[in-house]
XYZ file of C-alpha atoms in Angstrom:
472
model
C -8.213 -73.061 -60.105
C -8.910 -76.106 -62.343
C -7.442 -79.624 -60.452
C -5.085 -80.012 -63.660
C -3.622 -76.746 -63.644
C -3.084 -77.131 -59.500
C -1.282 -80.562 -60.112
C 1.160 -78.901 -62.696
C 1.776 -76.328 -60.388
C 2.927 -78.551 -57.685
C 4.638 -80.635 -60.011
C 7.109 -77.770 -61.179
C 7.559 -76.692 -57.622
C 8.475 -80.358 -56.429
C 12.041 -80.806 -56.642
C 11.743 -84.752 -55.756
C 10.080 -85.656 -58.697
C 12.430 -83.759 -61.166
C 15.246 -85.281 -59.481
C 13.714 -88.870 -59.641
C 13.008 -88.460 -63.521
C 16.525 -87.023 -64.208
C 18.551 -89.509 -66.418
C 15.603 -91.482 -67.332
C 14.695 -92.238 -70.913
C 11.007 -91.361 -72.233
C 10.205 -95.079 -71.878
C 11.223 -95.359 -68.434
C 9.581 -92.220 -67.626
C 6.217 -93.659 -68.988
C 6.647 -96.980 -66.950
C 6.958 -94.896 -63.712
C 4.015 -92.980 -64.660
C 1.915 -95.845 -65.172
C 2.971 -97.302 -62.227
C 2.437 -94.221 -60.635
C -1.250 -94.170 -62.043
C -2.093 -97.823 -60.985
C -0.636 -96.689 -57.644
C -3.332 -93.908 -57.599
C -5.876 -96.104 -58.623
C -5.456 -98.612 -55.828
C -5.247 -95.420 -53.416
C -8.427 -94.389 -54.553
C -10.267 -97.563 -54.403
C -9.157 -97.695 -50.574
C -10.136 -94.212 -49.911
C -13.610 -95.159 -51.650
C -13.617 -98.734 -49.312
C -13.127 -96.333 -46.328
C -15.083 -93.680 -47.098
C -18.039 -96.360 -47.426
C -17.071 -97.740 -44.238
C -17.154 -94.417 -42.667
C -20.766 -93.958 -43.848
C -21.815 -97.589 -42.852
C -20.106 -97.090 -39.549
C -21.931 -93.519 -39.334
C -25.122 -95.137 -40.004
C -24.881 -97.639 -37.574
C -24.044 -94.843 -35.060
C -27.300 -93.076 -36.099
C -29.269 -95.991 -35.882
C -27.912 -96.788 -32.435
C -28.302 -93.295 -31.325
C -31.754 -92.511 -32.752
C -33.245 -95.907 -31.757
C -31.739 -96.999 -28.397
C -33.836 -97.863 -25.704
C -33.399 -94.430 -23.684
C -33.505 -90.958 -24.869
C -30.188 -88.882 -25.592
C -29.981 -85.353 -25.321
C -27.286 -82.819 -25.584
C -27.802 -79.410 -23.758
C -25.961 -76.157 -23.574
C -24.974 -74.908 -20.254
C -28.092 -72.852 -20.131
C -29.939 -76.574 -20.644
C -31.103 -75.339 -24.208
C -31.582 -78.515 -26.328
C -28.845 -78.751 -29.008
C -29.144 -82.506 -29.896
C -31.877 -85.373 -29.085
C -32.380 -88.668 -30.476
C -35.745 -90.148 -31.600
C -36.240 -91.971 -28.633
C -35.935 -88.960 -26.364
C -38.434 -86.677 -28.449
C -40.968 -89.907 -28.719
C -40.747 -89.754 -24.860
C -41.675 -85.916 -24.583
C -44.381 -86.644 -27.487
C -42.659 -84.268 -29.690
C -41.238 -83.987 -33.235
C -37.365 -83.871 -33.065
C -36.691 -80.450 -34.591
C -39.282 -78.688 -32.537
C -37.504 -79.673 -29.768
C -34.248 -78.105 -30.435
C -33.191 -74.835 -28.978
C -35.899 -75.167 -26.306
C -34.859 -75.503 -22.932
C -35.405 -79.082 -21.552
C -36.416 -77.377 -17.735
C -39.978 -76.303 -19.633
C -40.711 -80.350 -19.758
C -39.772 -80.869 -15.946
C -43.130 -80.786 -13.881
C -43.528 -77.575 -11.936
C -42.896 -79.151 -8.818
C -39.849 -80.750 -9.771
C -38.276 -77.614 -11.355
C -36.378 -76.863 -8.039
C -34.870 -80.367 -8.130
C -34.039 -79.875 -11.739
C -32.152 -76.572 -11.032
C -30.195 -78.233 -8.122
C -29.563 -81.227 -10.228
C -28.013 -79.555 -13.193
C -26.001 -76.965 -10.971
C -24.217 -79.984 -9.589
C -23.383 -81.491 -13.046
C -21.691 -78.025 -14.296
C -19.843 -77.687 -11.115
C -18.631 -81.695 -10.962
C -16.957 -83.736 -13.366
C -18.742 -87.206 -11.968
C -22.056 -88.481 -13.326
C -25.090 -87.499 -11.592
C -28.190 -89.487 -11.507
C -31.834 -88.238 -10.706
C -35.576 -88.998 -10.948
C -38.010 -86.669 -12.301
C -41.776 -86.400 -13.236
C -41.798 -85.045 -16.879
C -44.742 -83.515 -18.924
C -45.567 -84.768 -22.386
C -46.606 -82.630 -25.131
C -50.079 -84.079 -24.560
C -50.028 -83.089 -20.960
C -49.744 -86.410 -19.598
C -46.663 -87.148 -16.865
C -44.428 -89.895 -16.831
C -41.279 -90.600 -14.641
C -37.928 -90.756 -15.739
C -34.708 -91.568 -14.523
C -32.208 -89.120 -15.747
C -28.149 -89.704 -15.882
C -26.109 -86.525 -16.550
C -22.610 -85.751 -16.717
C -20.635 -82.112 -18.017
C -18.513 -82.417 -21.084
C -15.866 -79.926 -22.314
C -15.803 -79.706 -26.265
C -12.880 -79.047 -28.319
C -13.440 -75.377 -28.415
C -13.637 -74.829 -24.927
C -17.382 -74.707 -24.457
C -19.319 -76.591 -22.233
C -21.977 -79.191 -22.752
C -24.464 -81.348 -20.426
C -25.448 -84.870 -22.042
C -28.109 -86.678 -20.392
C -29.648 -90.546 -21.017
C -33.273 -90.457 -19.750
C -35.208 -93.618 -19.362
C -38.797 -93.826 -18.851
C -39.330 -95.649 -15.381
C -43.241 -94.983 -15.016
C -44.031 -98.943 -15.338
C -41.122 -99.505 -12.875
C -42.402 -97.052 -10.245
C -45.932 -98.557 -10.921
C -44.616 -102.068 -10.064
C -42.549 -100.878 -7.180
C -45.839 -99.133 -5.902
C -48.111 -102.193 -6.116
C -45.437 -104.283 -4.729
C -44.932 -101.675 -1.594
C -48.674 -101.904 -1.458
C -48.964 -105.712 -1.608
C -46.182 -105.868 1.179
C -48.036 -103.666 3.165
C -51.277 -105.853 2.572
C -49.430 -108.777 3.501
C -47.633 -107.333 6.573
C -50.893 -106.354 7.808
C -52.645 -109.657 7.435
C -49.560 -111.406 9.053
C -49.424 -108.714 11.972
C -53.291 -109.073 12.627
C -53.712 -113.029 12.087
C -54.972 -114.867 15.192
C -52.248 -117.438 14.538
C -48.576 -117.004 15.327
C -45.990 -116.805 12.459
C -42.734 -117.856 12.882
C -39.492 -117.766 10.612
C -35.955 -119.316 11.392
C -33.075 -119.478 9.290
C -30.716 -122.391 8.367
C -29.468 -122.310 11.988
C -32.849 -122.423 13.693
C -32.223 -118.493 14.619
C -35.333 -116.682 14.842
C -35.340 -114.082 11.909
C -39.354 -112.904 12.292
C -42.053 -113.446 14.288
C -45.539 -111.591 14.455
C -46.983 -109.970 17.375
C -49.249 -112.824 17.812
C -46.348 -115.266 17.805
C -44.841 -113.281 20.821
C -47.818 -112.747 22.497
C -48.439 -116.380 22.647
C -45.098 -116.722 24.254
C -45.222 -113.797 26.513
C -42.689 -111.930 24.646
C -42.170 -108.987 22.076
C -41.364 -109.394 18.568
C -38.106 -107.726 19.238
C -37.159 -109.924 22.345
C -37.595 -113.000 20.083
C -35.617 -111.998 16.987
C -32.110 -113.444 16.956
C -32.917 -116.048 19.427
C -32.580 -119.731 18.986
C -35.598 -121.794 18.451
C -33.950 -123.936 21.092
C -34.357 -121.323 24.016
C -37.982 -121.408 24.001
C -38.439 -125.154 24.595
C -37.107 -127.699 27.715
C -34.562 -130.553 26.937
C -37.388 -133.089 26.004
C -38.954 -130.423 23.469
C -35.168 -130.085 22.397
C -34.532 -133.648 21.447
C -38.026 -133.709 19.566
C -37.559 -130.321 17.785
C -33.792 -131.624 16.453
C -35.493 -134.410 15.054
C -38.154 -132.124 13.604
C -35.702 -129.891 11.943
C -33.814 -133.064 10.289
C -37.127 -133.219 8.263
C -37.419 -129.586 7.495
C -34.092 -129.972 5.843
C -35.109 -133.080 3.790
C -38.200 -130.902 2.636
C -40.796 -132.304 4.512
C -43.974 -130.226 5.376
C -46.076 -131.295 8.096
C -48.503 -130.584 10.774
C -47.619 -131.610 14.355
C -48.453 -130.445 18.144
C -45.557 -129.529 20.344
C -44.919 -127.857 23.687
C -43.332 -124.493 24.236
C -41.873 -122.785 27.042
C -43.202 -119.283 27.895
C -41.225 -116.379 29.112
C -42.547 -116.940 32.932
C -41.571 -120.528 32.736
C -45.063 -122.124 32.272
C -45.808 -124.586 29.253
C -48.333 -124.159 26.437
C -49.653 -126.603 23.922
C -49.487 -125.466 20.295
C -50.434 -126.713 16.837
C -47.935 -126.719 14.101
C -47.888 -126.023 10.345
C -44.225 -126.154 9.701
C -42.681 -125.540 6.043
C -39.571 -125.655 4.878
C -37.750 -122.595 2.845
C -35.722 -123.998 0.009
C -33.984 -121.944 -2.238
C -33.761 -122.213 -6.279
C -30.840 -123.995 -5.853
C -32.259 -126.569 -3.717
C -30.516 -125.516 -0.388
C -32.505 -125.120 3.027
C -32.354 -121.758 3.904
C -34.728 -122.184 7.264
C -38.260 -122.850 7.921
C -41.668 -121.101 8.451
C -44.415 -122.276 11.034
C -48.007 -121.173 11.428
C -48.411 -121.507 15.189
C -52.012 -121.866 17.119
C -52.217 -121.851 20.805
C -54.213 -125.000 21.742
C -53.776 -124.480 25.502
C -57.065 -124.430 26.376
C -58.284 -126.999 23.891
C -55.797 -129.386 25.432
C -56.809 -128.769 29.020
C -60.112 -129.114 27.881
C -59.097 -132.324 26.280
C -57.685 -133.644 29.363
C -60.696 -132.673 31.491
C -62.877 -134.339 29.121
C -60.913 -137.632 29.570
C -60.833 -137.318 33.168
C -64.762 -136.782 33.345
C -65.057 -139.789 31.440
C -62.790 -141.613 33.447
C -64.671 -140.232 37.089
C -67.770 -141.039 35.325
C -67.391 -144.920 34.475
C -65.855 -145.268 38.148
C -68.992 -143.714 39.698
C -71.258 -145.326 37.674
C -69.394 -148.695 38.205
C -69.638 -147.740 42.037
C -73.175 -146.608 41.938
C -74.515 -149.670 40.117
C -72.394 -151.756 42.892
C -74.199 -149.973 45.730
C -77.348 -150.124 44.196
C -77.396 -153.759 43.190
C -76.196 -154.370 46.903
C -79.118 -152.477 48.187
C -81.545 -154.437 45.791
C -80.408 -157.346 46.820
C -80.990 -156.659 50.649
C -84.550 -155.445 49.775
C -85.400 -158.628 48.156
C -83.945 -160.591 51.326
C -85.802 -158.713 53.725
C -89.124 -159.267 51.185
C -88.270 -162.927 51.389
C -88.336 -163.212 55.063
C -90.775 -160.999 55.359
C -93.265 -163.358 53.533
C -91.865 -166.421 55.522
C -92.590 -165.040 58.416
C -96.097 -164.894 60.640
C -94.592 -162.882 63.337
C -96.055 -159.533 63.482
C -93.134 -157.938 65.233
C -90.264 -159.828 62.701
C -92.723 -158.394 59.843
C -92.564 -154.924 61.344
C -88.902 -154.982 61.738
C -88.083 -156.179 57.969
C -90.634 -153.537 56.746
C -89.014 -151.142 58.373
C -85.270 -152.291 57.315
C -86.708 -152.675 53.699
C -87.801 -148.545 53.949
C -84.469 -147.893 55.406
C -82.636 -149.644 52.516
C -85.156 -147.938 49.858
C -84.294 -144.448 51.591
C -80.665 -145.527 51.120
C -81.250 -146.258 47.409
C -83.112 -143.112 47.002
C -79.916 -141.369 48.606
C -77.558 -143.146 46.279
C -79.474 -142.092 43.129
C -80.012 -138.622 44.656
C -76.191 -138.261 44.365
C -75.877 -139.033 40.899
C -77.167 -135.587 40.176
C -73.409 -134.423 41.135
C -72.086 -136.230 37.709
C -73.730 -133.055 35.920
C -70.812 -131.205 37.415
C -68.058 -133.424 36.552
C -66.146 -131.878 33.863
C -67.783 -128.361 34.544
C -66.643 -127.954 38.105
C -62.902 -128.861 38.251
C -60.700 -129.684 41.547
C -61.045 -127.329 43.975
C -60.657 -126.715 48.083
C -62.938 -128.952 49.881
C -63.838 -129.021 53.334
C -63.415 -132.602 54.646
C -65.775 -132.523 57.759
C -69.145 -131.676 56.247
C -68.167 -133.839 53.039
C -68.081 -137.041 55.675
C -71.324 -135.971 57.270
C -72.867 -135.654 53.683
C -71.421 -139.269 52.814
C -72.881 -140.888 56.074
C -76.389 -140.171 54.736
C -75.987 -142.500 52.080
C -75.268 -145.608 54.421
C -77.130 -147.840 56.713
C -74.809 -147.926 59.662
C -77.394 -149.972 62.064
C -75.372 -150.075 65.531
C -72.325 -149.028 64.375
C -70.894 -145.609 65.580
C -69.492 -143.518 62.976
C -67.073 -141.011 64.544
C -66.047 -137.862 62.548
C -63.005 -136.232 64.146
C -61.748 -134.312 61.303
C -61.136 -130.765 62.087
C -64.345 -128.402 60.828
C -61.927 -125.890 58.923
C -59.634 -128.258 57.337
C -59.825 -128.067 53.554
C -57.973 -130.335 50.797
C -57.458 -129.775 46.984
C -59.404 -132.650 45.898
C -61.926 -133.136 43.206
C -65.841 -133.626 44.092
C -65.663 -137.179 43.979
C -63.651 -137.628 47.196
C -67.615 -137.518 48.697
C -68.204 -141.078 47.398
C -64.593 -142.375 48.152
C -65.811 -141.790 52.041
C -69.195 -143.290 51.376
C -67.305 -146.312 49.902
C -65.156 -146.937 52.898
C -67.989 -146.754 55.262
C -69.788 -149.309 53.281
C -66.925 -151.781 53.076
C -66.359 -151.611 56.587
C -69.683 -152.146 57.299
C -70.103 -154.943 54.931
C -67.047 -156.567 55.850
C -66.093 -155.771 59.092
C -68.299 -158.150 60.847
C -68.187 -157.751 64.526
C -67.452 -154.040 63.908
C -68.590 -151.195 66.219
C -66.839 -148.024 65.667
C -65.707 -146.483 62.139
C -63.581 -143.017 62.903
C -62.115 -140.495 60.420
C -59.248 -138.230 61.673
C -56.399 -136.596 60.151
C -52.563 -136.515 60.889
C -49.803 -134.156 60.068
C -46.303 -136.145 59.239
C -43.664 -133.436 58.110
C -44.703 -131.996 55.324
C -47.499 -134.616 54.704
C -51.298 -134.625 55.862
C -53.038 -137.973 56.147
C -56.422 -138.684 56.457
C -56.975 -141.895 58.285
C -60.580 -143.867 58.071
C -60.096 -147.001 60.689
C -62.560 -149.373 62.186
C -62.480 -151.938 64.954
C -63.665 -154.794 62.869
C -61.544 -157.716 61.725
C -59.405 -155.887 59.262
C -58.040 -157.147 56.121
C -56.067 -160.508 55.852
C -52.455 -160.266 54.493
C -53.013 -161.990 51.104
C -55.938 -159.481 50.482
C -54.154 -156.407 51.303
C -51.976 -156.717 47.631
C -55.180 -156.796 45.914
C -57.292 -154.035 47.567
C -56.413 -151.633 45.063
C -56.636 -153.938 41.785
C -59.501 -152.980 39.772
C -62.790 -154.676 40.490
C -61.724 -156.066 43.598
């Protein structure tokens, strides 16, 4: 039926229009019709604008739908693809229309198909959104990783539809894999370092140590985690550490040596390279330190220092002894030149030979210098040491009594032999009317006394205060 005929038919059937026009003049009726015509034209313009807005909105929706960064698929409950956007089609490497009416399952990798079946079953039997990750196959056979989010939707006609959003996470997976491998290499490096690694938080609580760090202190790594840094040091170390941590809080990185307390109670020397951990807001979050055990090196340095001290002392003593003996040789030589008595000449020559033997013995003792710094302190038998020291002196008529028990041992440095030699030489040189030198031992409570005494004139009171001064 033509549009005009349909309108006239409706007009005839309409009582409202007939009543509205009853009693009106033709001019009034024409005016009403003209107003009504204008209203219709305005309505028509509004309808055209609304129609255009709808088309624009539809176009925007289509653009958003088709060119969204994720693929959108609408599936039947049998997982047949009924709708797909351009992004989804591009992900699978296919033209969109060729994907329609195909089963989505065919694009799931063979190994992931059972997982997909379980995923779809869960969606169809639950109202909540489900998420899963799958390996898919493109048309060209290349695989890629995708994260799929799906939900069941019931349409107006009662049919069930599955809507899914698919994101390509291949690059993310690759980055995650690279990150895991990097972390694995980093952890392997940290765990196999010959240097300890120690991490604390802002409250100085241990959050990480590598196996080497735990080994240095005699713990396992698990035993150290959660413990305060201060529990691994003595009181003096805690005071020093408090000052060091304040510098970490100020962002100061530094290298320093430190003493730590091991689990067995012994102390170790360590060299630290400490660095503060500062977050992006500039807030102190803790510190990390590389720790090297330098205990052996420190003891070696101390031993070297002590050896140098001993060598300087022995050199001074030996030089002093040899110079004294050389003076004696010169004196005997002068006396021999001045006498014409054959008996005295023989005596002077004999004493000169004796003094020369003493010089030789003194020089022979210097061979033991080679052991200083190599041979450390140890248990020494005193009786044979004194007997050996006696060979370096010329006692003349003086009797030396060694009354030390032959089995007596003390913990001492090998240099102690020179101590006994010096004691005897000083007694002989300064004792004047001395006849006897005696070595003996005595125990007093828990103390062992080694005694050297003689029957000479002794030491004056004013000299006793100076006797242990260097160079006296």
